[in-house]
Amino acid sequence: MAREQLKVLDALDVAKTQWYHFTAIIIAGMGFFTDAYDLFCISVCTKLLGRIYYHHEGAAKPGTLPPNVSAAVNGVALCGTLAGQLFFGWLGDKLGRKKVYGITLLLMVICSIGSGLSIGHDAKAVMATLCFFRFWLGFGIGGDYPLSATIMSEYANKKTRGAFIAAVFAMQGFGILTGGIFAIIISSIFQNRFDAPAYEVDALASTVPQADYVWRIIVMFGAIPAALTYYWRLKMPETARYTALVAKNAKQAANDMSKVLQVDIESEQHKVEQLAVKPANTFGLFSKEFLRRHGLHLLGTTSTWFLLDIAFYSQNLFQKDIFTAIGWIPPAKTMNAIEEVFRIARAQTLIALCSTVPGYWFTVAFIDKMGRFAIQLMGFFFMTVFMFALAFPYNHWTHKDNRIGFVVLYSLTFFFANFGPNATTFVVPAEIFPARLRSTCHGISAAAGKAGAIVGAFGFLYLAQNKDKAKADAGYPAGIGVKNALIVLGVVNFLGMLFTFLVPESNGRSLEDMSRENEDETVD
């Protein structure tokens, strides 16, 4: 039996789209901007770090990061993110969304600058300090996942809630583009100012001493947009759902939302006190009642995010094939260090513009029309189809004449990841759990995703190596080959499609209706 909704929450559910919705998207989305900017930049900068710190006299090819160092530089940020998602997700339910929200941003700003200032002249010192700051940068970014999603879902109205949460996530697209454009600008400036011969002409002179500033400037720039929104994060009021349903302060919730919505709202403290003692609002995360009501939902959100990120983060494997296919990245020895940064950044920006960014905004446009379930199912379905289409005739795609077809199918796979589960796995956990556990459950779901990302980024890096050890990349053992790795990814996407059936549809329903917080009974 459902009870009447609190008036302050009703007002939020039916509010027209207003200016504060858009400011909330930008303020909440800045963490994702930084996240995507950082992930994008490090892939550009690792090539340069290899040339600067791992140059071997007389080697035929430029220096590259050894596999263990490369894994550490990329992996520590993912591990930090996973830890941050669990910790700040829990803290956001304990202390409130607003109190914790500024801390995550401050951590990102400090650690972005710290990453660029990595100290020392020898490779060990620079890599150690870079890894240290990247872990804590990831920790801050991780905290932003549950907090931003929860804040946006609790601020939004029923009608356009999906689009607003997806728009926060879609700020990653702007982060990727900004990272690409900034890397292109910086490398162009340095290339013009400090001209150098190609590696094969003069190995030592091909990396000018000033190249060490290039990666540092690119990495540090990510702190600026985050720092600009810090003040506005502190000014945001606590969400009414947290204040009323968790902190049990109806008067404060009504006051805060009266200012935001610019209407008078009755506080109804008596109703909050009645709700507080209902069985639906007393069970904890590790209780049988949670397991009965939301156990399958949590399994659905964690498993789909885990499986999606395995496929999504494995894309790094195929980037070098793609770039060579477009013909934009010649062999490393034919370029100098800064030219290589320019060419990689240009190629990655093109891929982002063609497939990644449009996918995000397709989700924003259609999520409240098609629903979360349909978009996620469709996304996983097409990712499965395209992965198999790449895998089974893989030898056909490796011929030079067919490379463009490979690029198109590859781009479509990641278009449907973004117009599909990459966005919906972020949106749904912020809508289906009770207010007092919402941030924690979102953090758990996101952390499962990051565990998948670690499997995708590293497991597949080893798995996709050539079966013949002599042909595998330097320092790696023999694997199962790219073709078999793609087949495995196709199966992973298919499993994602099956687990999607555990996730309920939340389109057009109030958060309290989804989480059943207003119910008198504990019976179904």
Short mmCIF file of C-alpha atoms in Angstrom, two decimals:
data_model
loop_
_atom_site.label_atom_id
_atom_site.label_comp_id
_atom_site.label_asym_id
_atom_site.label_seq_id
_atom_site.Cartn_x
_atom_site.Cartn_y
_atom_site.Cartn_z
CA MET A 1 0.00 0.00 0.00
CA ALA A 2 1.56 3.30 -1.10
CA ARG A 3 1.42 6.49 0.94
CA GLU A 4 1.03 10.02 -0.29
CA GLN A 5 4.26 11.64 -1.55
CA LEU A 6 5.91 14.54 0.33
CA LYS A 7 4.98 17.87 -1.27
CA VAL A 8 8.62 18.99 -1.62
CA LEU A 9 9.46 15.81 -3.58
CA ASP A 10 6.27 16.13 -5.61
CA ALA A 11 7.30 19.68 -6.55
CA LEU A 12 10.66 18.40 -7.80
CA ASP A 13 9.03 15.54 -9.75
CA VAL A 14 6.68 17.83 -11.68
CA ALA A 15 8.94 20.92 -11.94
CA LYS A 16 9.35 22.37 -15.40
CA THR A 17 12.87 22.28 -16.85
CA GLN A 18 14.56 25.39 -15.48
CA TRP A 19 17.91 27.12 -15.57
CA TYR A 20 19.06 25.40 -12.35
CA HIS A 21 18.77 22.02 -14.10
CA PHE A 22 21.34 23.11 -16.69
CA THR A 23 23.72 24.64 -14.14
CA ALA A 24 23.49 21.39 -12.15
CA ILE A 25 24.45 19.40 -15.28
CA ILE A 26 27.59 21.52 -15.79
CA ILE A 27 28.56 21.55 -12.10
CA ALA A 28 27.96 17.79 -11.72
CA GLY A 29 29.44 16.96 -15.12
CA MET A 30 32.81 18.61 -14.54
CA GLY A 31 34.15 15.53 -12.74
CA PHE A 32 33.40 13.43 -15.82
CA PHE A 33 34.98 16.05 -18.03
CA THR A 34 38.18 15.68 -15.95
CA ASP A 35 37.88 11.88 -15.94
CA ALA A 36 37.66 11.62 -19.74
CA TYR A 37 40.29 14.34 -20.26
CA ASP A 38 42.74 12.47 -18.04
CA LEU A 39 42.11 9.04 -19.61
CA PHE A 40 42.48 10.53 -23.08
CA CYS A 41 45.66 12.45 -22.29
CA ILE A 42 47.55 9.65 -20.65
CA SER A 43 47.20 7.49 -23.77
CA VAL A 44 48.78 10.31 -25.81
CA CYS A 45 51.46 11.03 -23.20
CA THR A 46 52.65 7.44 -22.62
CA LYS A 47 54.26 7.36 -26.09
CA LEU A 48 56.19 10.51 -25.27
CA LEU A 49 57.17 9.23 -21.81
CA GLY A 50 58.62 6.12 -23.48
CA ARG A 51 60.76 8.22 -25.81
CA ILE A 52 62.00 10.54 -23.06
CA TYR A 53 62.70 8.11 -20.23
CA TYR A 54 63.24 4.74 -21.96
CA HIS A 55 65.49 5.65 -24.88
CA HIS A 56 68.07 2.95 -25.66
CA GLU A 57 71.17 4.00 -27.52
CA GLY A 58 71.38 2.37 -30.95
CA ALA A 59 67.84 0.87 -30.87
CA ALA A 60 66.06 0.65 -34.25
CA LYS A 61 62.78 1.96 -32.75
CA PRO A 62 62.06 4.77 -30.27
CA GLY A 63 61.83 3.87 -26.58
CA THR A 64 58.50 2.67 -25.19
CA LEU A 65 57.26 2.12 -21.64
CA PRO A 66 58.01 -1.46 -20.50
CA PRO A 67 54.79 -3.52 -20.09
CA ASN A 68 54.88 -3.40 -16.27
CA VAL A 69 55.41 0.40 -16.21
CA SER A 70 52.69 0.95 -18.83
CA ALA A 71 50.31 -1.25 -16.82
CA ALA A 72 51.14 0.69 -13.64
CA VAL A 73 50.66 4.17 -15.18
CA ASN A 74 47.30 3.18 -16.69
CA GLY A 75 46.21 0.79 -13.94
CA VAL A 76 46.73 2.86 -10.78
CA ALA A 77 44.12 5.42 -11.92
CA LEU A 78 41.56 2.64 -12.49
CA CYS A 79 42.34 1.10 -9.08
CA GLY A 80 42.04 4.53 -7.44
CA THR A 81 38.70 5.09 -9.18
CA LEU A 82 37.36 1.75 -7.95
CA ALA A 83 38.37 2.56 -4.36
CA GLY A 84 36.93 6.10 -4.62
CA GLN A 85 33.59 4.83 -5.92
CA LEU A 86 33.12 2.51 -2.94
CA PHE A 87 34.40 4.96 -0.31
CA PHE A 88 32.67 8.17 -1.46
CA GLY A 89 29.50 6.26 -2.41
CA TRP A 90 29.22 5.10 1.20
CA LEU A 91 30.23 8.53 2.57
CA GLY A 92 27.64 10.30 0.39
CA ASP A 93 24.87 8.36 2.16
CA LYS A 94 26.40 8.85 5.61
CA LEU A 95 27.30 12.58 5.56
CA GLY A 96 25.18 13.88 2.68
CA ARG A 97 25.92 14.50 -0.98
CA LYS A 98 26.92 18.16 -0.66
CA LYS A 99 29.45 17.74 2.18
CA VAL A 100 31.48 15.20 0.23
CA TYR A 101 31.05 16.78 -3.19
CA GLY A 102 33.69 19.50 -2.87
CA ILE A 103 36.32 17.05 -1.55
CA THR A 104 36.27 14.89 -4.70
CA LEU A 105 36.76 17.92 -6.96
CA LEU A 106 39.57 19.34 -4.83
CA LEU A 107 41.33 15.97 -4.95
CA MET A 108 41.09 15.97 -8.77
CA VAL A 109 42.52 19.48 -9.08
CA ILE A 110 45.45 18.88 -6.71
CA CYS A 111 46.34 15.50 -8.25
CA SER A 112 46.08 16.70 -11.86
CA ILE A 113 48.63 19.40 -11.04
CA GLY A 114 50.70 16.90 -9.01
CA SER A 115 50.79 14.46 -11.96
CA GLY A 116 52.31 17.15 -14.17
CA LEU A 117 54.86 18.10 -11.53
CA SER A 118 56.11 14.50 -11.13
CA ILE A 119 59.58 14.98 -9.72
CA GLY A 120 62.98 13.55 -10.57
CA HIS A 121 65.16 13.20 -13.65
CA ASP A 122 65.42 9.45 -13.86
CA ALA A 123 62.63 7.18 -15.11
CA LYS A 124 62.00 5.47 -11.75
CA ALA A 125 61.39 8.67 -9.80
CA VAL A 126 59.13 10.25 -12.43
CA MET A 127 57.04 7.10 -12.90
CA ALA A 128 56.70 6.51 -9.15
CA THR A 129 55.45 10.05 -8.45
CA LEU A 130 53.23 10.01 -11.55
CA CYS A 131 51.64 6.74 -10.38
CA PHE A 132 51.17 8.11 -6.84
CA PHE A 133 49.27 11.19 -8.04
CA ARG A 134 47.32 9.22 -10.63
CA PHE A 135 46.01 6.86 -7.95
CA TRP A 136 44.63 9.75 -5.89
CA LEU A 137 43.35 11.48 -9.02
CA GLY A 138 41.43 8.27 -9.74
CA PHE A 139 40.20 8.22 -6.13
CA GLY A 140 38.65 11.69 -6.58
CA ILE A 141 37.21 10.80 -9.98
CA GLY A 142 35.71 7.62 -8.46
CA GLY A 143 33.88 9.64 -5.83
CA ASP A 144 32.30 11.75 -8.52
CA TYR A 145 30.47 8.78 -10.09
CA PRO A 146 27.98 8.01 -7.29
CA LEU A 147 27.73 11.61 -6.06
CA SER A 148 27.07 13.28 -9.42
CA ALA A 149 24.56 10.63 -10.53
CA THR A 150 22.71 10.74 -7.20
CA ILE A 151 22.63 14.55 -7.01
CA MET A 152 21.32 14.84 -10.58
CA SER A 153 18.67 12.13 -10.12
CA GLU A 154 17.47 13.76 -6.88
CA TYR A 155 17.30 17.24 -8.42
CA ALA A 156 15.62 16.27 -11.70
CA ASN A 157 11.93 15.97 -12.58
CA LYS A 158 10.30 12.66 -13.57
CA LYS A 159 9.85 13.58 -17.21
CA THR A 160 13.44 14.42 -18.17
CA ARG A 161 15.44 12.78 -15.37
CA GLY A 162 17.10 10.23 -17.68
CA ALA A 163 18.29 12.92 -20.09
CA PHE A 164 19.71 15.04 -17.26
CA ILE A 165 21.69 12.18 -15.67
CA ALA A 166 22.88 11.06 -19.13
CA ALA A 167 23.92 14.67 -19.93
CA VAL A 168 26.15 14.70 -16.82
CA PHE A 169 27.80 11.53 -18.09
CA ALA A 170 28.01 12.93 -21.63
CA MET A 171 30.33 15.66 -20.35
CA GLN A 172 32.95 12.94 -20.86
CA GLY A 173 32.57 13.61 -24.59
CA PHE A 174 33.61 17.24 -24.10
CA GLY A 175 36.52 16.07 -21.94
CA ILE A 176 37.76 13.79 -24.72
CA LEU A 177 37.45 16.53 -27.36
CA THR A 178 39.11 19.15 -25.15
CA GLY A 179 41.95 16.72 -24.41
CA GLY A 180 42.45 16.06 -28.12
CA ILE A 181 42.27 19.69 -29.21
CA PHE A 182 44.57 20.89 -26.39
CA ALA A 183 47.15 18.17 -27.15
CA ILE A 184 47.06 19.16 -30.85
CA ILE A 185 47.57 22.87 -30.00
CA ILE A 186 50.42 22.29 -27.51
CA SER A 187 52.26 19.80 -29.74
CA SER A 188 51.89 22.18 -32.75
CA ILE A 189 53.36 25.09 -30.79
CA PHE A 190 56.34 23.03 -29.58
CA GLN A 191 56.83 21.44 -33.00
CA ASN A 192 57.10 24.88 -34.65
CA ARG A 193 59.30 26.29 -31.93
CA PHE A 194 61.64 23.29 -31.50
CA ASP A 195 62.05 21.53 -34.82
CA ALA A 196 63.68 18.10 -34.65
CA PRO A 197 64.67 15.36 -37.13
CA ALA A 198 62.87 11.99 -37.33
CA TYR A 199 64.09 9.18 -35.08
CA GLU A 200 65.64 7.23 -37.98
CA VAL A 201 67.65 10.32 -39.03
CA ASP A 202 69.00 11.19 -35.58
CA ALA A 203 67.69 9.11 -32.68
CA LEU A 204 68.93 11.36 -29.87
CA ALA A 205 68.01 14.70 -31.45
CA SER A 206 64.49 13.48 -32.39
CA THR A 207 63.39 14.02 -28.76
CA VAL A 208 64.18 17.64 -27.83
CA PRO A 209 64.68 18.37 -24.08
CA GLN A 210 61.60 20.65 -24.17
CA ALA A 211 59.41 17.60 -24.99
CA ASP A 212 59.39 16.92 -21.23
CA TYR A 213 57.21 20.04 -20.80
CA VAL A 214 54.67 18.89 -23.40
CA TRP A 215 53.21 15.96 -21.45
CA ARG A 216 53.32 17.91 -18.17
CA ILE A 217 51.35 20.87 -19.60
CA ILE A 218 48.78 18.55 -21.23
CA VAL A 219 48.23 16.58 -17.99
CA MET A 220 47.96 19.67 -15.77
CA PHE A 221 45.48 21.54 -17.98
CA GLY A 222 42.74 19.10 -16.88
CA ALA A 223 42.71 20.80 -13.46
CA ILE A 224 41.51 24.17 -14.77
CA PRO A 225 37.85 23.37 -15.71
CA ALA A 226 37.43 21.39 -12.46
CA ALA A 227 38.85 24.25 -10.37
CA LEU A 228 36.45 26.73 -12.02
CA THR A 229 33.38 24.78 -10.81
CA TYR A 230 34.62 24.24 -7.23
CA TYR A 231 32.94 27.41 -5.89
CA TRP A 232 29.60 26.47 -7.47
CA ARG A 233 29.71 23.00 -5.95
CA LEU A 234 30.03 24.54 -2.50
CA LYS A 235 27.06 26.84 -3.19
CA MET A 236 24.73 23.99 -4.26
CA PRO A 237 22.15 23.17 -1.57
CA GLU A 238 21.88 19.59 -0.28
CA THR A 239 19.34 17.57 -2.28
CA ALA A 240 15.80 17.66 -0.84
CA ARG A 241 15.58 13.86 -0.92
CA TYR A 242 18.63 13.47 1.29
CA THR A 243 17.57 16.27 3.67
CA ALA A 244 13.97 15.02 4.00
CA LEU A 245 14.28 11.22 3.72
CA VAL A 246 17.72 10.58 5.25
CA ALA A 247 18.49 13.59 7.50
CA LYS A 248 14.72 13.82 8.37
CA ASN A 249 14.70 17.62 8.19
CA ALA A 250 11.58 18.50 6.17
CA LYS A 251 11.77 22.22 6.99
CA GLN A 252 15.30 22.57 5.58
CA ALA A 253 14.37 20.55 2.48
CA ALA A 254 11.33 22.77 1.84
CA ASN A 255 13.41 25.96 2.38
CA ASP A 256 16.20 24.83 0.04
CA MET A 257 13.85 23.78 -2.76
CA SER A 258 11.63 26.87 -2.36
CA LYS A 259 14.70 28.96 -3.28
CA VAL A 260 15.71 26.66 -6.14
CA LEU A 261 12.22 26.26 -7.65
CA GLN A 262 11.07 29.77 -6.63
CA VAL A 263 7.77 28.56 -5.17
CA ASP A 264 6.43 28.19 -1.62
CA ILE A 265 6.55 24.60 -0.37
CA GLU A 266 4.97 23.27 2.83
CA SER A 267 7.50 21.49 5.07
CA GLU A 268 5.36 18.54 6.41
CA GLN A 269 7.72 17.47 9.22
CA HIS A 270 5.03 15.16 10.67
CA LYS A 271 4.91 13.17 7.42
CA VAL A 272 8.72 12.75 7.39
CA GLU A 273 8.57 11.38 10.95
CA GLN A 274 5.81 8.94 9.94
CA LEU A 275 7.86 7.75 6.94
CA ALA A 276 10.99 7.30 9.06
CA VAL A 277 9.53 4.46 11.13
CA LYS A 278 8.02 2.52 8.23
CA PRO A 279 9.65 -0.90 7.65
CA ALA A 280 10.39 0.18 4.06
CA ASN A 281 12.73 2.87 5.43
CA THR A 282 14.61 1.01 8.14
CA PHE A 283 16.36 -1.98 6.54
CA GLY A 284 20.11 -1.79 5.84
CA LEU A 285 22.27 -2.74 2.86
CA PHE A 286 23.18 -6.17 4.24
CA SER A 287 19.66 -7.12 5.39
CA LYS A 288 17.37 -9.87 4.09
CA GLU A 289 14.79 -7.20 3.26
CA PHE A 290 17.27 -5.37 0.98
CA LEU A 291 18.15 -8.68 -0.66
CA ARG A 292 14.47 -9.46 -1.22
CA ARG A 293 13.55 -6.04 -2.60
CA HIS A 294 16.71 -4.97 -4.42
CA GLY A 295 19.10 -7.95 -4.51
CA LEU A 296 18.40 -8.82 -8.15
CA HIS A 297 18.44 -5.12 -9.09
CA LEU A 298 21.94 -4.72 -7.60
CA LEU A 299 23.09 -7.89 -9.35
CA GLY A 300 21.69 -6.46 -12.61
CA THR A 301 23.38 -3.06 -12.27
CA THR A 302 26.76 -4.49 -11.16
CA SER A 303 26.94 -7.33 -13.73
CA THR A 304 25.90 -5.21 -16.74
CA TRP A 305 28.38 -2.44 -15.83
CA PHE A 306 31.14 -5.01 -15.24
CA LEU A 307 30.56 -6.71 -18.62
CA LEU A 308 30.18 -3.42 -20.51
CA ASP A 309 33.48 -2.03 -19.20
CA ILE A 310 35.39 -5.19 -20.17
CA ALA A 311 34.41 -4.50 -23.79
CA PHE A 312 34.64 -0.70 -23.53
CA TYR A 313 38.17 -0.54 -22.08
CA SER A 314 39.53 -3.24 -24.37
CA GLN A 315 39.23 -0.75 -27.26
CA ASN A 316 42.80 0.37 -26.45
CA LEU A 317 43.96 -2.88 -28.01
CA PHE A 318 42.75 -1.99 -31.44
CA GLN A 319 43.58 1.72 -31.46
CA LYS A 320 46.99 1.21 -33.07
CA ASP A 321 45.47 -1.00 -35.82
CA ILE A 322 42.81 1.61 -36.46
CA PHE A 323 45.25 4.50 -36.68
CA THR A 324 47.56 2.63 -39.00
CA ALA A 325 44.50 1.77 -41.09
CA ILE A 326 43.52 5.41 -41.54
CA GLY A 327 47.11 6.03 -42.54
CA TRP A 328 47.41 8.88 -40.08
CA ILE A 329 50.09 7.32 -37.93
CA PRO A 330 53.20 6.27 -39.83
CA PRO A 331 55.82 4.04 -38.10
CA ALA A 332 57.20 5.70 -34.94
CA LYS A 333 60.79 5.80 -36.28
CA THR A 334 59.74 8.09 -39.18
CA MET A 335 58.63 10.84 -36.74
CA ASN A 336 60.15 12.91 -34.00
CA ALA A 337 58.71 12.77 -30.46
CA ILE A 338 56.43 15.83 -30.60
CA GLU A 339 55.15 15.00 -34.08
CA GLU A 340 54.03 11.60 -32.76
CA VAL A 341 52.00 13.30 -29.99
CA PHE A 342 50.36 15.54 -32.61
CA ARG A 343 49.44 12.64 -34.91
CA ILE A 344 48.06 10.38 -32.16
CA ALA A 345 46.00 13.24 -30.70
CA ARG A 346 44.62 14.09 -34.16
CA ALA A 347 43.64 10.48 -34.89
CA GLN A 348 42.03 9.96 -31.45
CA THR A 349 40.07 13.20 -31.76
CA LEU A 350 38.72 12.05 -35.13
CA ILE A 351 37.56 8.69 -33.68
CA ALA A 352 35.95 10.56 -30.76
CA LEU A 353 34.14 13.01 -33.06
CA CYS A 354 32.84 10.26 -35.33
CA SER A 355 31.67 7.63 -32.85
CA THR A 356 32.14 8.39 -29.16
CA VAL A 357 30.63 11.85 -28.74
CA PRO A 358 27.54 11.42 -30.98
CA GLY A 359 26.65 8.21 -29.09
CA TYR A 360 26.45 10.06 -25.75
CA TRP A 361 24.09 12.71 -27.10
CA PHE A 362 21.87 10.18 -28.89
CA THR A 363 21.29 8.70 -25.43
CA VAL A 364 20.48 12.12 -23.96
CA ALA A 365 17.98 12.74 -26.78
CA PHE A 366 16.20 9.36 -26.66
CA ILE A 367 16.51 7.97 -23.11
CA ASP A 368 13.21 9.45 -21.88
CA LYS A 369 11.42 8.45 -25.07
CA MET A 370 12.71 4.89 -25.58
CA GLY A 371 13.41 4.08 -21.92
CA ARG A 372 16.59 2.81 -20.26
CA PHE A 373 15.89 -0.90 -20.80
CA ALA A 374 15.38 -0.65 -24.57
CA ILE A 375 18.52 1.47 -25.10
CA GLN A 376 20.69 -0.86 -23.00
CA LEU A 377 19.37 -4.02 -24.68
CA MET A 378 19.77 -2.49 -28.15
CA GLY A 379 23.31 -1.28 -27.34
CA PHE A 380 24.50 -4.68 -26.10
CA PHE A 381 22.83 -6.40 -29.08
CA PHE A 382 24.60 -4.27 -31.70
CA MET A 383 27.92 -4.42 -29.82
CA THR A 384 27.64 -8.24 -29.93
CA VAL A 385 26.80 -8.21 -33.66
CA PHE A 386 29.65 -5.84 -34.60
CA MET A 387 32.23 -7.62 -32.42
CA PHE A 388 31.40 -10.93 -34.13
CA ALA A 389 31.41 -9.19 -37.52
CA LEU A 390 34.97 -8.02 -36.74
CA ALA A 391 36.05 -11.35 -35.26
CA PHE A 392 35.01 -14.16 -37.59
CA PRO A 393 36.32 -12.67 -40.85
CA TYR A 394 39.28 -11.04 -38.99
CA ASN A 395 41.82 -12.16 -41.63
CA HIS A 396 39.68 -10.44 -44.28
CA TRP A 397 39.86 -7.12 -42.34
CA THR A 398 43.66 -7.25 -42.05
CA HIS A 399 44.12 -6.83 -45.82
CA LYS A 400 45.00 -3.27 -46.69
CA ASP A 401 42.02 -2.79 -49.06
CA ASN A 402 39.50 -3.77 -46.36
CA ARG A 403 40.92 -1.69 -43.50
CA ILE A 404 38.33 1.11 -43.87
CA GLY A 405 35.51 -1.42 -43.37
CA PHE A 406 37.22 -2.47 -40.13
CA VAL A 407 37.33 1.18 -38.97
CA VAL A 408 33.60 1.66 -39.74
CA LEU A 409 32.54 -1.47 -37.83
CA TYR A 410 34.84 -0.56 -34.95
CA SER A 411 33.36 2.95 -34.78
CA LEU A 412 29.81 1.55 -34.83
CA THR A 413 30.65 -0.78 -31.93
CA PHE A 414 31.59 2.19 -29.76
CA PHE A 415 28.76 4.36 -31.03
CA PHE A 416 26.35 1.72 -29.70
CA ALA A 417 28.33 1.42 -26.47
CA ASN A 418 27.64 5.11 -25.80
CA PHE A 419 24.14 5.10 -27.31
CA GLY A 420 23.56 2.09 -25.10
CA PRO A 421 24.95 0.53 -21.92
CA ASN A 422 27.84 2.95 -21.29
CA ALA A 423 25.27 5.66 -20.49
CA THR A 424 22.38 3.56 -19.10
CA THR A 425 24.54 1.61 -16.62
CA PHE A 426 25.40 5.03 -15.11
CA VAL A 427 21.80 6.32 -15.09
CA VAL A 428 19.80 3.38 -13.69
CA PRO A 429 21.59 2.75 -10.33
CA ALA A 430 20.86 6.40 -9.41
CA GLU A 431 17.12 5.81 -9.80
CA ILE A 432 16.11 2.42 -8.41
CA PHE A 433 17.51 2.26 -4.84
CA PRO A 434 16.23 3.97 -1.62
CA ALA A 435 17.59 7.47 -0.86
CA ARG A 436 19.56 6.34 2.21
CA LEU A 437 21.39 3.65 0.17
CA ARG A 438 21.32 5.27 -3.29
CA SER A 439 24.86 6.67 -3.36
CA THR A 440 26.33 3.46 -1.85
CA CYS A 441 24.56 1.19 -4.37
CA HIS A 442 25.62 3.43 -7.26
CA GLY A 443 29.20 3.30 -5.95
CA ILE A 444 29.09 -0.52 -5.76
CA SER A 445 27.72 -0.74 -9.33
CA ALA A 446 30.34 1.70 -10.63
CA ALA A 447 33.14 -0.15 -8.82
CA ALA A 448 32.02 -3.39 -10.50
CA GLY A 449 32.34 -1.49 -13.78
CA LYS A 450 35.88 -0.41 -12.94
CA ALA A 451 36.77 -4.01 -12.07
CA GLY A 452 35.58 -4.85 -15.60
CA ALA A 453 37.69 -1.98 -16.94
CA ILE A 454 40.79 -3.46 -15.29
CA VAL A 455 40.00 -6.85 -16.88
CA GLY A 456 39.38 -5.19 -20.26
CA ALA A 457 42.42 -2.94 -20.23
CA PHE A 458 44.95 -5.49 -18.92
CA GLY A 459 43.54 -8.98 -19.27
CA PHE A 460 42.88 -8.43 -22.96
CA LEU A 461 46.21 -6.71 -23.51
CA TYR A 462 47.86 -10.04 -22.67
CA LEU A 463 45.08 -12.18 -24.18
CA ALA A 464 45.21 -10.50 -27.61
CA GLN A 465 48.94 -11.09 -28.09
CA ASN A 466 49.99 -13.28 -31.01
CA LYS A 467 49.91 -17.04 -30.39
CA ASP A 468 53.51 -17.15 -31.53
CA LYS A 469 55.65 -15.62 -28.74
CA ALA A 470 58.20 -14.38 -31.30
CA LYS A 471 55.49 -12.19 -32.88
CA ALA A 472 54.01 -10.90 -29.59
CA ASP A 473 54.78 -7.31 -28.46
CA ALA A 474 58.09 -6.87 -26.64
CA GLY A 475 57.92 -8.10 -23.07
CA TYR A 476 54.57 -9.89 -23.40
CA PRO A 477 53.91 -13.66 -23.34
CA ALA A 478 52.03 -15.40 -26.17
CA GLY A 479 48.24 -14.93 -26.12
CA ILE A 480 45.23 -16.25 -28.04
CA GLY A 481 45.45 -13.71 -30.87
CA VAL A 482 43.26 -10.72 -31.73
CA LYS A 483 40.64 -12.81 -33.56
CA ASN A 484 39.94 -15.03 -30.54
CA ALA A 485 40.05 -12.02 -28.20
CA LEU A 486 37.32 -10.37 -30.32
CA ILE A 487 35.19 -13.54 -30.14
CA VAL A 488 35.52 -13.50 -26.33
CA LEU A 489 34.42 -9.82 -26.32
CA GLY A 490 31.39 -10.71 -28.45
CA VAL A 491 30.39 -13.33 -25.86
CA VAL A 492 30.91 -10.78 -23.05
CA ASN A 493 28.51 -8.36 -24.81
CA PHE A 494 25.95 -11.14 -25.29
CA LEU A 495 26.09 -11.89 -21.53
CA GLY A 496 25.53 -8.17 -20.90
CA MET A 497 22.36 -8.42 -23.00
CA LEU A 498 21.09 -11.33 -20.84
CA PHE A 499 21.85 -9.61 -17.50
CA THR A 500 20.00 -6.49 -18.69
CA PHE A 501 16.76 -8.41 -18.00
CA LEU A 502 17.47 -8.09 -14.24
CA VAL A 503 17.34 -4.28 -14.41
CA PRO A 504 13.89 -2.63 -13.96
CA GLU A 505 12.62 0.18 -16.20
CA SER A 506 12.55 3.50 -14.32
CA ASN A 507 11.39 5.77 -17.15
CA GLY A 508 8.77 8.33 -16.08
CA ARG A 509 8.45 7.02 -12.51
CA SER A 510 9.30 8.92 -9.32
CA LEU A 511 12.38 7.81 -7.35
CA GLU A 512 10.22 6.92 -4.32
CA ASP A 513 7.93 4.83 -6.51
CA MET A 514 10.96 2.92 -7.89
CA SER A 515 12.55 2.33 -4.47
CA ARG A 516 9.13 1.75 -2.78
CA GLU A 517 10.08 4.13 0.06
CA ASN A 518 6.51 5.36 0.55
CA GLU A 519 5.04 1.91 1.18
CA ASP A 520 3.37 1.00 4.46
CA GLU A 521 3.88 -2.73 4.11
CA THR A 522 6.90 -4.87 3.41
CA VAL A 523 4.80 -7.23 1.31
CA ASP A 524 5.00 -7.21 -2.47
#
